[in-house]
Amino acid sequence: MSEKLEQISDHDGNFMTLQFASRSENEAFARVAVAAFVTQLDPTMDELTDLKTVVSEAVTNCIIHGYDNDPNGVVTITARIEEEIVTITIEDKGNGIEDLELAKQPLYTSKPELERSGMGFTIMENFMDEFEVVSNLGSGTHIRMKKRIESKKALYN
Amino acid sequence: MNLQVELEHHRRVLIVRLRGELDHHTAEAVRTKMDEAIQRGRAEHLVLSLEDLTFMDSSGLGVILGRYKVIKSLGGKMVVCHVNPSVHRLFELSGLFKILAIYENERTALSELEVVS
Ligand SMILES: Nc1ncnc2c1ncn2[C@@H]1O[C@H](COP(=O)(O)OP(=O)(O)O)[C@@H](O)[C@H]1O
Ligand SMILES: [Mg+2]
């Protein structure tokens, strides 16, 4: 392990980084990988389903909106665990979002011809405790979200 | 692919059973198979049966809403059954449960549709 990695993981926390091609077959891989990483917090099935769903939403958005389905794009996910809190970031270096307030509206989609439901951001906001988007036109979109995993506490307190 | 579509005709009702994970990757195949079956089978109504659906996200909401519109434009009715709590939550968030009747199982869904037709 490099010195830098050792330093980062020196605290109580744990982390992982994942990078993959912007291909739709990686959506399932991404959500399963994050769920497997979070398993160490002993989440309930419902908590795992929530996490898988938000990862699926954000990764799908990178692929279809960030990169317009171009498989040459790269999606980066990080997950960090500090005590019972999991922080997930999901990022693309694609198109970016012009009007973030509009994009976050429930049922709003810029691609109705693809039968999108426009519910991705609403789901991320509802399923996570914290959710933020930073996006710049032409340089990409970065999502950061947090969730407290309650199950462990409930079990041991 | 991580999703299977099982089709069964029951008089004028098409039963569609989804098994596996419905996301953006699998959504297109589901759409194609369902639209083909709707056209080919002269189905009036549709029962979407989700007992073996292990994962769904908002791409699934898009396909379901799309098929609802197809069936409705042909004058039929679409209902859903075996909706698990996480799928139900997505239906609630999106307002889909206001337009789609939800039944416990295929039998109750079918008997309702047979009254309609
Ligand atoms: N990573 C992204 N890059 C560019 N645009 C995005 C991205 N994520 C979301 N958007 C924009 O925000 C809109 C709403 O996203 P979402 O709520 O997930 O709905 P949907 O994916 O069904 O369109 C999208 O239609 C798109 O215009
Ligand atoms: Mg989306």
PDB file of C-alpha atoms and ligand atoms in Angstrom:
ATOM      1  CA  MET A   1       0.000   0.000   0.000  1.00  0.00           C
ATOM      2  CA  SER A   2       1.337   3.470  -0.871  1.00  0.00           C
ATOM      3  CA  GLU A   3       2.022   5.982   1.868  1.00  0.00           C
ATOM      4  CA  LYS A   4      -0.792   8.198   0.742  1.00  0.00           C
ATOM      5  CA  LEU A   5      -3.378   5.423   0.816  1.00  0.00           C
ATOM      6  CA  GLU A   6      -2.212   4.419   4.259  1.00  0.00           C
ATOM      7  CA  GLN A   7      -2.671   7.957   5.474  1.00  0.00           C
ATOM      8  CA  ILE A   8      -6.171   8.234   4.136  1.00  0.00           C
ATOM      9  CA  SER A   9      -7.263   4.967   5.659  1.00  0.00           C
ATOM     10  CA  ASP A  10      -5.400   5.633   8.895  1.00  0.00           C
ATOM     11  CA  HIS A  11      -8.488   7.060  10.618  1.00  0.00           C
ATOM     12  CA  ASP A  12     -11.449   4.957  11.592  1.00  0.00           C
ATOM     13  CA  GLY A  13     -12.921   5.413   8.135  1.00  0.00           C
ATOM     14  CA  ASN A  14     -12.766   3.193   5.113  1.00  0.00           C
ATOM     15  CA  PHE A  15     -13.058   4.141   1.455  1.00  0.00           C
ATOM     16  CA  MET A  16     -13.064   2.841  -2.089  1.00  0.00           C
ATOM     17  CA  THR A  17     -12.836   4.283  -5.607  1.00  0.00           C
ATOM     18  CA  LEU A  18     -14.278   2.771  -8.756  1.00  0.00           C
ATOM     19  CA  GLN A  19     -13.835   3.867 -12.366  1.00  0.00           C
ATOM     20  CA  PHE A  20     -15.504   2.342 -15.391  1.00  0.00           C
ATOM     21  CA  ALA A  21     -16.580   2.937 -18.994  1.00  0.00           C
ATOM     22  CA  SER A  22     -19.896   4.698 -19.552  1.00  0.00           C
ATOM     23  CA  ARG A  23     -21.675   1.574 -20.797  1.00  0.00           C
ATOM     24  CA  SER A  24     -25.136   0.662 -19.580  1.00  0.00           C
ATOM     25  CA  GLU A  25     -24.076  -2.892 -18.671  1.00  0.00           C
ATOM     26  CA  ASN A  26     -21.971  -1.297 -15.899  1.00  0.00           C
ATOM     27  CA  GLU A  27     -25.030   0.096 -14.114  1.00  0.00           C
ATOM     28  CA  ALA A  28     -25.723  -3.220 -12.380  1.00  0.00           C
ATOM     29  CA  PHE A  29     -22.028  -3.680 -11.601  1.00  0.00           C
ATOM     30  CA  ALA A  30     -21.809  -0.212 -10.012  1.00  0.00           C
ATOM     31  CA  ARG A  31     -24.775  -0.652  -7.680  1.00  0.00           C
ATOM     32  CA  VAL A  32     -23.735  -4.142  -6.617  1.00  0.00           C
ATOM     33  CA  ALA A  33     -20.158  -2.988  -5.943  1.00  0.00           C
ATOM     34  CA  VAL A  34     -21.286  -0.105  -3.739  1.00  0.00           C
ATOM     35  CA  ALA A  35     -23.753  -2.353  -1.912  1.00  0.00           C
ATOM     36  CA  ALA A  36     -21.008  -4.928  -1.286  1.00  0.00           C
ATOM     37  CA  PHE A  37     -18.725  -2.232   0.116  1.00  0.00           C
ATOM     38  CA  VAL A  38     -21.419  -0.928   2.470  1.00  0.00           C
ATOM     39  CA  THR A  39     -22.196  -4.428   3.757  1.00  0.00           C
ATOM     40  CA  GLN A  40     -19.591  -3.930   6.481  1.00  0.00           C
ATOM     41  CA  LEU A  41     -22.034  -1.506   8.184  1.00  0.00           C
ATOM     42  CA  ASP A  42     -24.577  -4.286   8.428  1.00  0.00           C
ATOM     43  CA  PRO A  43     -27.340  -2.416   6.603  1.00  0.00           C
ATOM     44  CA  THR A  44     -30.925  -3.626   6.394  1.00  0.00           C
ATOM     45  CA  MET A  45     -32.276  -4.868   3.055  1.00  0.00           C
ATOM     46  CA  ASP A  46     -34.248  -1.619   2.731  1.00  0.00           C
ATOM     47  CA  GLU A  47     -31.146   0.493   3.258  1.00  0.00           C
ATOM     48  CA  LEU A  48     -29.260  -1.554   0.673  1.00  0.00           C
ATOM     49  CA  THR A  49     -32.104  -1.179  -1.822  1.00  0.00           C
ATOM     50  CA  ASP A  50     -32.080   2.605  -1.301  1.00  0.00           C
ATOM     51  CA  LEU A  51     -28.328   2.763  -1.898  1.00  0.00           C
ATOM     52  CA  LYS A  52     -28.494   0.551  -4.982  1.00  0.00           C
ATOM     53  CA  THR A  53     -31.303   2.667  -6.394  1.00  0.00           C
ATOM     54  CA  VAL A  54     -29.530   6.009  -5.970  1.00  0.00           C
ATOM     55  CA  VAL A  55     -26.287   4.633  -7.432  1.00  0.00           C
ATOM     56  CA  SER A  56     -28.246   3.285 -10.379  1.00  0.00           C
ATOM     57  CA  GLU A  57     -29.914   6.688 -10.888  1.00  0.00           C
ATOM     58  CA  ALA A  58     -26.712   8.693 -10.759  1.00  0.00           C
ATOM     59  CA  VAL A  59     -24.694   6.305 -12.954  1.00  0.00           C
ATOM     60  CA  THR A  60     -27.511   6.131 -15.529  1.00  0.00           C
ATOM     61  CA  ASN A  61     -27.569   9.933 -15.639  1.00  0.00           C
ATOM     62  CA  CYS A  62     -23.801  10.081 -16.265  1.00  0.00           C
ATOM     63  CA  ILE A  63     -24.200   7.644 -19.167  1.00  0.00           C
ATOM     64  CA  ILE A  64     -27.272   8.998 -20.925  1.00  0.00           C
ATOM     65  CA  HIS A  65     -27.156  12.699 -20.064  1.00  0.00           C
ATOM     66  CA  GLY A  66     -23.491  13.337 -19.248  1.00  0.00           C
ATOM     67  CA  TYR A  67     -22.086  11.351 -22.162  1.00  0.00           C
ATOM     68  CA  ASP A  68     -25.102  11.003 -24.510  1.00  0.00           C
ATOM     69  CA  ASN A  69     -24.550   7.215 -24.474  1.00  0.00           C
ATOM     70  CA  ASP A  70     -20.994   7.513 -25.760  1.00  0.00           C
ATOM     71  CA  PRO A  71     -19.162   4.485 -24.285  1.00  0.00           C
ATOM     72  CA  ASN A  72     -15.848   6.350 -24.273  1.00  0.00           C
ATOM     73  CA  GLY A  73     -16.794   8.365 -21.194  1.00  0.00           C
ATOM     74  CA  VAL A  74     -15.515   7.499 -17.723  1.00  0.00           C
ATOM     75  CA  VAL A  75     -17.702   7.336 -14.613  1.00  0.00           C
ATOM     76  CA  THR A  76     -16.030   7.637 -11.214  1.00  0.00           C
ATOM     77  CA  ILE A  77     -17.593   6.516  -7.944  1.00  0.00           C
ATOM     78  CA  THR A  78     -16.147   6.913  -4.483  1.00  0.00           C
ATOM     79  CA  ALA A  79     -17.649   5.594  -1.283  1.00  0.00           C
ATOM     80  CA  ARG A  80     -16.469   6.444   2.191  1.00  0.00           C
ATOM     81  CA  ILE A  81     -17.571   5.034   5.498  1.00  0.00           C
ATOM     82  CA  GLU A  82     -17.109   7.031   8.685  1.00  0.00           C
ATOM     83  CA  GLU A  83     -18.696   5.450  11.704  1.00  0.00           C
ATOM     84  CA  GLU A  84     -22.232   4.684  10.564  1.00  0.00           C
ATOM     85  CA  ILE A  85     -22.321   7.243   7.751  1.00  0.00           C
ATOM     86  CA  VAL A  86     -21.731   6.374   4.132  1.00  0.00           C
ATOM     87  CA  THR A  87     -20.803   9.129   1.679  1.00  0.00           C
ATOM     88  CA  ILE A  88     -21.031   8.371  -2.040  1.00  0.00           C
ATOM     89  CA  THR A  89     -19.811  10.555  -4.890  1.00  0.00           C
ATOM     90  CA  ILE A  90     -20.602   9.878  -8.546  1.00  0.00           C
ATOM     91  CA  GLU A  91     -19.032  11.927 -11.287  1.00  0.00           C
ATOM     92  CA  ASP A  92     -18.800  12.325 -15.044  1.00  0.00           C
ATOM     93  CA  LYS A  93     -16.709  14.645 -17.203  1.00  0.00           C
ATOM     94  CA  GLY A  94     -19.458  15.113 -19.750  1.00  0.00           C
ATOM     95  CA  ASN A  95     -22.005  17.721 -20.829  1.00  0.00           C
ATOM     96  CA  GLY A  96     -22.909  19.243 -17.482  1.00  0.00           C
ATOM     97  CA  ILE A  97     -26.320  20.713 -16.582  1.00  0.00           C
ATOM     98  CA  GLU A  98     -27.434  24.113 -17.769  1.00  0.00           C
ATOM     99  CA  ASP A  99     -30.293  24.759 -15.341  1.00  0.00           C
ATOM    100  CA  LEU A 100     -29.911  22.752 -12.164  1.00  0.00           C
ATOM    101  CA  GLU A 101     -33.129  23.977 -10.525  1.00  0.00           C
ATOM    102  CA  LEU A 102     -35.131  22.852 -13.547  1.00  0.00           C
ATOM    103  CA  ALA A 103     -33.269  19.536 -13.755  1.00  0.00           C
ATOM    104  CA  LYS A 104     -34.151  18.748 -10.124  1.00  0.00           C
ATOM    105  CA  GLN A 105     -37.887  19.246 -10.612  1.00  0.00           C
ATOM    106  CA  PRO A 106     -39.822  16.004 -10.173  1.00  0.00           C
ATOM    107  CA  LEU A 107     -40.836  14.575 -13.585  1.00  0.00           C
ATOM    108  CA  TYR A 108     -38.585  16.966 -15.525  1.00  0.00           C
ATOM    109  CA  THR A 109     -36.517  15.261 -18.217  1.00  0.00           C
ATOM    110  CA  SER A 110     -34.588  16.733 -21.126  1.00  0.00           C
ATOM    111  CA  LYS A 111     -34.980  13.420 -23.002  1.00  0.00           C
ATOM    112  CA  PRO A 112     -38.694  12.536 -23.056  1.00  0.00           C
ATOM    113  CA  GLU A 113     -38.137  10.747 -26.401  1.00  0.00           C
ATOM    114  CA  LEU A 114     -36.157   8.099 -24.489  1.00  0.00           C
ATOM    115  CA  GLU A 115     -39.123   7.460 -22.158  1.00  0.00           C
ATOM    116  CA  ARG A 116     -37.258   8.906 -19.196  1.00  0.00           C
ATOM    117  CA  SER A 117     -39.432   9.446 -16.142  1.00  0.00           C
ATOM    118  CA  GLY A 118     -37.631  12.511 -14.810  1.00  0.00           C
ATOM    119  CA  MET A 119     -37.574  11.017 -11.308  1.00  0.00           C
ATOM    120  CA  GLY A 120     -33.831  10.364 -10.827  1.00  0.00           C
ATOM    121  CA  PHE A 121     -32.945  13.467  -8.809  1.00  0.00           C
ATOM    122  CA  THR A 122     -36.176  13.236  -6.796  1.00  0.00           C
ATOM    123  CA  ILE A 123     -35.324   9.648  -5.847  1.00  0.00           C
ATOM    124  CA  MET A 124     -31.765  10.573  -4.827  1.00  0.00           C
ATOM    125  CA  GLU A 125     -33.082  13.449  -2.716  1.00  0.00           C
ATOM    126  CA  ASN A 126     -35.695  11.268  -1.041  1.00  0.00           C
ATOM    127  CA  PHE A 127     -33.649   8.140  -0.404  1.00  0.00           C
ATOM    128  CA  MET A 128     -30.567   9.848   1.036  1.00  0.00           C
ATOM    129  CA  ASP A 129     -30.097  12.094   4.110  1.00  0.00           C
ATOM    130  CA  GLU A 130     -27.962  14.609   2.223  1.00  0.00           C
ATOM    131  CA  PHE A 131     -27.705  15.242  -1.501  1.00  0.00           C
ATOM    132  CA  GLU A 132     -25.862  17.871  -3.529  1.00  0.00           C
ATOM    133  CA  VAL A 133     -25.037  18.415  -7.181  1.00  0.00           C
ATOM    134  CA  VAL A 134     -22.229  20.491  -8.635  1.00  0.00           C
ATOM    135  CA  SER A 135     -22.356  20.807 -12.407  1.00  0.00           C
ATOM    136  CA  ASN A 136     -20.588  22.908 -15.006  1.00  0.00           C
ATOM    137  CA  LEU A 137     -21.663  23.120 -18.622  1.00  0.00           C
ATOM    138  CA  GLY A 138     -19.135  21.377 -20.793  1.00  0.00           C
ATOM    139  CA  SER A 139     -17.048  19.944 -17.967  1.00  0.00           C
ATOM    140  CA  GLY A 140     -19.298  17.527 -16.092  1.00  0.00           C
ATOM    141  CA  THR A 141     -21.464  16.729 -13.093  1.00  0.00           C
ATOM    142  CA  HIS A 142     -20.545  15.705  -9.565  1.00  0.00           C
ATOM    143  CA  ILE A 143     -23.060  14.235  -7.120  1.00  0.00           C
ATOM    144  CA  ARG A 144     -22.377  13.843  -3.436  1.00  0.00           C
ATOM    145  CA  MET A 145     -24.783  12.101  -1.100  1.00  0.00           C
ATOM    146  CA  LYS A 146     -24.808  10.760   2.440  1.00  0.00           C
ATOM    147  CA  LYS A 147     -26.835   8.294   4.394  1.00  0.00           C
ATOM    148  CA  ARG A 148     -26.718   7.165   7.979  1.00  0.00           C
ATOM    149  CA  ILE A 149     -26.998   3.405   8.242  1.00  0.00           C
ATOM    150  CA  GLU A 150     -29.181   2.818  11.261  1.00  0.00           C
ATOM    151  CA  SER A 151     -29.261  -0.920  11.570  1.00  0.00           C
ATOM    152  CA  LYS A 152     -26.027  -1.362  13.490  1.00  0.00           C
ATOM    153  CA  LYS A 153     -27.038   1.191  16.102  1.00  0.00           C
ATOM    154  CA  ALA A 154     -30.423  -0.399  16.525  1.00  0.00           C
ATOM    155  CA  LEU A 155     -28.743  -3.738  17.023  1.00  0.00           C
ATOM    156  CA  TYR A 156     -26.105  -2.808  19.591  1.00  0.00           C
ATOM    157  CA  ASN A 157     -27.518   0.129  21.559  1.00  0.00           C
TER     158      ASN A 157
ATOM    159  CA  MET B   1     -29.108 -10.139 -19.681  1.00  0.00           C
ATOM    160  CA  ASN B   2     -30.278  -9.846 -16.148  1.00  0.00           C
ATOM    161  CA  LEU B   3     -33.959  -9.606 -16.951  1.00  0.00           C
ATOM    162  CA  GLN B   4     -36.452 -12.064 -18.406  1.00  0.00           C
ATOM    163  CA  VAL B   5     -39.843 -11.216 -19.834  1.00  0.00           C
ATOM    164  CA  GLU B   6     -42.475 -13.934 -19.714  1.00  0.00           C
ATOM    165  CA  LEU B   7     -45.621 -13.426 -21.764  1.00  0.00           C
ATOM    166  CA  GLU B   8     -48.924 -15.206 -21.444  1.00  0.00           C
ATOM    167  CA  HIS B   9     -52.184 -14.528 -23.240  1.00  0.00           C
ATOM    168  CA  HIS B  10     -55.340 -15.015 -21.294  1.00  0.00           C
ATOM    169  CA  ARG B  11     -58.232 -14.296 -23.649  1.00  0.00           C
ATOM    170  CA  ARG B  12     -57.952 -10.565 -24.427  1.00  0.00           C
ATOM    171  CA  VAL B  13     -55.523  -9.945 -21.576  1.00  0.00           C
ATOM    172  CA  LEU B  14     -51.753 -10.055 -21.921  1.00  0.00           C
ATOM    173  CA  ILE B  15     -49.923 -11.054 -18.754  1.00  0.00           C
ATOM    174  CA  VAL B  16     -46.319  -9.830 -18.619  1.00  0.00           C
ATOM    175  CA  ARG B  17     -44.080 -11.233 -15.890  1.00  0.00           C
ATOM    176  CA  LEU B  18     -40.745  -9.501 -15.280  1.00  0.00           C
ATOM    177  CA  ARG B  19     -38.026 -11.525 -13.640  1.00  0.00           C
ATOM    178  CA  GLY B  20     -34.728  -9.914 -12.578  1.00  0.00           C
ATOM    179  CA  GLU B  21     -33.545  -6.311 -12.621  1.00  0.00           C
ATOM    180  CA  LEU B  22     -35.250  -3.513 -14.522  1.00  0.00           C
ATOM    181  CA  ASP B  23     -32.908  -0.582 -15.107  1.00  0.00           C
ATOM    182  CA  HIS B  24     -31.790   1.598 -18.033  1.00  0.00           C
ATOM    183  CA  HIS B  25     -29.740  -1.289 -19.451  1.00  0.00           C
ATOM    184  CA  THR B  26     -32.627  -3.778 -19.529  1.00  0.00           C
ATOM    185  CA  ALA B  27     -35.425  -1.255 -20.167  1.00  0.00           C
ATOM    186  CA  GLU B  28     -35.162  -1.219 -23.935  1.00  0.00           C
ATOM    187  CA  ALA B  29     -35.569  -4.979 -24.335  1.00  0.00           C
ATOM    188  CA  VAL B  30     -38.599  -4.879 -22.044  1.00  0.00           C
ATOM    189  CA  ARG B  31     -40.142  -2.097 -24.082  1.00  0.00           C
ATOM    190  CA  THR B  32     -39.558  -3.899 -27.391  1.00  0.00           C
ATOM    191  CA  LYS B  33     -40.889  -7.245 -26.176  1.00  0.00           C
ATOM    192  CA  MET B  34     -43.969  -5.741 -24.602  1.00  0.00           C
ATOM    193  CA  ASP B  35     -44.803  -3.553 -27.599  1.00  0.00           C
ATOM    194  CA  GLU B  36     -44.414  -6.499 -29.989  1.00  0.00           C
ATOM    195  CA  ALA B  37     -46.668  -8.670 -27.851  1.00  0.00           C
ATOM    196  CA  ILE B  38     -49.276  -5.931 -27.549  1.00  0.00           C
ATOM    197  CA  GLN B  39     -49.418  -5.437 -31.332  1.00  0.00           C
ATOM    198  CA  ARG B  40     -49.186  -9.117 -32.262  1.00  0.00           C
ATOM    199  CA  GLY B  41     -51.585 -10.546 -29.699  1.00  0.00           C
ATOM    200  CA  ARG B  42     -54.450  -8.087 -30.198  1.00  0.00           C
ATOM    201  CA  ALA B  43     -54.370  -7.717 -26.439  1.00  0.00           C
ATOM    202  CA  GLU B  44     -56.861  -5.266 -25.071  1.00  0.00           C
ATOM    203  CA  HIS B  45     -55.661  -5.190 -21.512  1.00  0.00           C
ATOM    204  CA  LEU B  46     -52.379  -5.797 -19.769  1.00  0.00           C
ATOM    205  CA  VAL B  47     -51.427  -7.220 -16.384  1.00  0.00           C
ATOM    206  CA  LEU B  48     -47.878  -6.426 -15.345  1.00  0.00           C
ATOM    207  CA  SER B  49     -46.794  -8.991 -12.775  1.00  0.00           C
ATOM    208  CA  LEU B  50     -43.778  -8.021 -10.654  1.00  0.00           C
ATOM    209  CA  GLU B  51     -43.431 -10.884  -8.192  1.00  0.00           C
ATOM    210  CA  ASP B  52     -39.927 -11.841  -9.361  1.00  0.00           C
ATOM    211  CA  LEU B  53     -38.657  -8.344 -10.029  1.00  0.00           C
ATOM    212  CA  THR B  54     -35.601  -8.008  -7.786  1.00  0.00           C
ATOM    213  CA  PHE B  55     -34.613  -4.435  -8.615  1.00  0.00           C
ATOM    214  CA  MET B  56     -36.154  -1.413 -10.298  1.00  0.00           C
ATOM    215  CA  ASP B  57     -35.199   2.245 -10.649  1.00  0.00           C
ATOM    216  CA  SER B  58     -36.667   5.271 -12.421  1.00  0.00           C
ATOM    217  CA  SER B  59     -35.858   3.823 -15.851  1.00  0.00           C
ATOM    218  CA  GLY B  60     -38.442   1.163 -14.962  1.00  0.00           C
ATOM    219  CA  LEU B  61     -40.978   3.870 -14.169  1.00  0.00           C
ATOM    220  CA  GLY B  62     -40.362   5.247 -17.658  1.00  0.00           C
ATOM    221  CA  VAL B  63     -41.016   1.907 -19.391  1.00  0.00           C
ATOM    222  CA  ILE B  64     -44.120   1.206 -17.311  1.00  0.00           C
ATOM    223  CA  LEU B  65     -45.565   4.656 -17.970  1.00  0.00           C
ATOM    224  CA  GLY B  66     -44.761   4.246 -21.674  1.00  0.00           C
ATOM    225  CA  ARG B  67     -46.628   0.916 -21.909  1.00  0.00           C
ATOM    226  CA  TYR B  68     -49.532   2.395 -19.959  1.00  0.00           C
ATOM    227  CA  LYS B  69     -49.809   5.062 -22.669  1.00  0.00           C
ATOM    228  CA  VAL B  70     -49.657   2.475 -25.481  1.00  0.00           C
ATOM    229  CA  ILE B  71     -52.413   0.335 -23.952  1.00  0.00           C
ATOM    230  CA  LYS B  72     -54.527   3.365 -23.171  1.00  0.00           C
ATOM    231  CA  SER B  73     -54.221   4.691 -26.726  1.00  0.00           C
ATOM    232  CA  LEU B  74     -55.544   1.319 -27.934  1.00  0.00           C
ATOM    233  CA  GLY B  75     -58.518   1.661 -25.633  1.00  0.00           C
ATOM    234  CA  GLY B  76     -57.365  -0.905 -23.082  1.00  0.00           C
ATOM    235  CA  LYS B  77     -56.556  -0.964 -19.413  1.00  0.00           C
ATOM    236  CA  MET B  78     -53.245  -1.750 -17.703  1.00  0.00           C
ATOM    237  CA  VAL B  79     -52.919  -2.915 -14.113  1.00  0.00           C
ATOM    238  CA  VAL B  80     -50.010  -4.046 -11.947  1.00  0.00           C
ATOM    239  CA  CYS B  81     -49.759  -6.812  -9.386  1.00  0.00           C
ATOM    240  CA  HIS B  82     -47.268  -8.158  -6.832  1.00  0.00           C
ATOM    241  CA  VAL B  83     -45.865  -4.705  -6.159  1.00  0.00           C
ATOM    242  CA  ASN B  84     -43.212  -4.960  -3.447  1.00  0.00           C
ATOM    243  CA  PRO B  85     -42.688  -2.101  -0.950  1.00  0.00           C
ATOM    244  CA  SER B  86     -39.696  -0.557  -2.730  1.00  0.00           C
ATOM    245  CA  VAL B  87     -41.431  -0.522  -6.104  1.00  0.00           C
ATOM    246  CA  HIS B  88     -44.541   0.839  -4.383  1.00  0.00           C
ATOM    247  CA  ARG B  89     -42.484   3.693  -2.989  1.00  0.00           C
ATOM    248  CA  LEU B  90     -41.285   4.579  -6.512  1.00  0.00           C
ATOM    249  CA  PHE B  91     -44.886   4.484  -7.741  1.00  0.00           C
ATOM    250  CA  GLU B  92     -45.856   6.845  -4.926  1.00  0.00           C
ATOM    251  CA  LEU B  93     -43.005   9.298  -5.490  1.00  0.00           C
ATOM    252  CA  SER B  94     -43.793   9.541  -9.200  1.00  0.00           C
ATOM    253  CA  GLY B  95     -47.584   9.618  -8.847  1.00  0.00           C
ATOM    254  CA  LEU B  96     -47.850   6.494 -11.013  1.00  0.00           C
ATOM    255  CA  PHE B  97     -50.047   4.742  -8.450  1.00  0.00           C
ATOM    256  CA  LYS B  98     -52.729   7.344  -9.172  1.00  0.00           C
ATOM    257  CA  ILE B  99     -53.160   6.114 -12.741  1.00  0.00           C
ATOM    258  CA  LEU B 100     -52.274   2.416 -12.374  1.00  0.00           C
ATOM    259  CA  ALA B 101     -54.549   0.125 -10.413  1.00  0.00           C
ATOM    260  CA  ILE B 102     -52.566  -2.214  -8.164  1.00  0.00           C
ATOM    261  CA  TYR B 103     -53.737  -5.742  -7.342  1.00  0.00           C
ATOM    262  CA  GLU B 104     -52.453  -8.317  -4.951  1.00  0.00           C
ATOM    263  CA  ASN B 105     -51.962 -11.081  -7.518  1.00  0.00           C
ATOM    264  CA  GLU B 106     -52.656 -12.110 -11.117  1.00  0.00           C
ATOM    265  CA  ARG B 107     -55.926 -13.795 -10.273  1.00  0.00           C
ATOM    266  CA  THR B 108     -57.509 -10.689  -8.731  1.00  0.00           C
ATOM    267  CA  ALA B 109     -56.079  -8.509 -11.511  1.00  0.00           C
ATOM    268  CA  LEU B 110     -57.520 -10.808 -14.183  1.00  0.00           C
ATOM    269  CA  SER B 111     -60.947 -11.039 -12.650  1.00  0.00           C
ATOM    270  CA  GLU B 112     -61.106  -7.243 -12.466  1.00  0.00           C
ATOM    271  CA  LEU B 113     -60.132  -6.907 -16.146  1.00  0.00           C
ATOM    272  CA  GLU B 114     -62.614  -9.544 -17.231  1.00  0.00           C
ATOM    273  CA  VAL B 115     -65.370  -7.478 -15.662  1.00  0.00           C
ATOM    274  CA  VAL B 116     -64.171  -4.467 -17.638  1.00  0.00           C
ATOM    275  CA  SER B 117     -63.992  -6.218 -21.023  1.00  0.00           C
TER     276      SER B 117
HETATM  277  N1  LIG C   1     -24.918  13.618 -15.178  1.00  0.00           N
HETATM  278  C1  LIG C   1     -25.689  14.457 -15.885  1.00  0.00           C
HETATM  279  N2  LIG C   1     -25.184  15.176 -16.924  1.00  0.00           N
HETATM  280  C2  LIG C   1     -25.961  16.022 -17.639  1.00  0.00           C
HETATM  281  N3  LIG C   1     -27.281  16.250 -17.376  1.00  0.00           N
HETATM  282  C3  LIG C   1     -27.840  15.591 -16.353  1.00  0.00           C
HETATM  283  C4  LIG C   1     -27.092  14.655 -15.553  1.00  0.00           C
HETATM  284  N4  LIG C   1     -27.912  14.153 -14.606  1.00  0.00           N
HETATM  285  C5  LIG C   1     -29.117  14.720 -14.813  1.00  0.00           C
HETATM  286  N5  LIG C   1     -29.085  15.584 -15.854  1.00  0.00           N
HETATM  287  C6  LIG C   1     -30.224  16.422 -16.345  1.00  0.00           C
HETATM  288  O1  LIG C   1     -31.217  16.448 -15.351  1.00  0.00           O
HETATM  289  C7  LIG C   1     -32.460  15.951 -15.868  1.00  0.00           C
HETATM  290  C8  LIG C   1     -33.224  15.231 -14.768  1.00  0.00           C
HETATM  291  O2  LIG C   1     -32.545  14.039 -14.358  1.00  0.00           O
HETATM  292  P1  LIG C   1     -33.395  12.863 -13.717  1.00  0.00           P
HETATM  293  O3  LIG C   1     -34.203  13.419 -12.602  1.00  0.00           O
HETATM  294  O4  LIG C   1     -32.483  11.750 -13.405  1.00  0.00           O
HETATM  295  O5  LIG C   1     -34.420  12.463 -14.896  1.00  0.00           O
HETATM  296  P2  LIG C   1     -34.198  11.602 -16.230  1.00  0.00           P
HETATM  297  O6  LIG C   1     -32.888  10.874 -16.135  1.00  0.00           O
HETATM  298  O7  LIG C   1     -35.345  10.664 -16.248  1.00  0.00           O
HETATM  299  O8  LIG C   1     -34.206  12.581 -17.367  1.00  0.00           O
HETATM  300  C9  LIG C   1     -32.067  15.079 -17.037  1.00  0.00           C
HETATM  301  O9  LIG C   1     -33.121  14.933 -17.971  1.00  0.00           O
HETATM  302  C10 LIG C   1     -30.873  15.845 -17.601  1.00  0.00           C
HETATM  303  O10 LIG C   1     -31.292  16.917 -18.402  1.00  0.00           O
HETATM  304 MG    MG C   2     -32.172   9.945 -14.453  1.00  0.00          MG
END
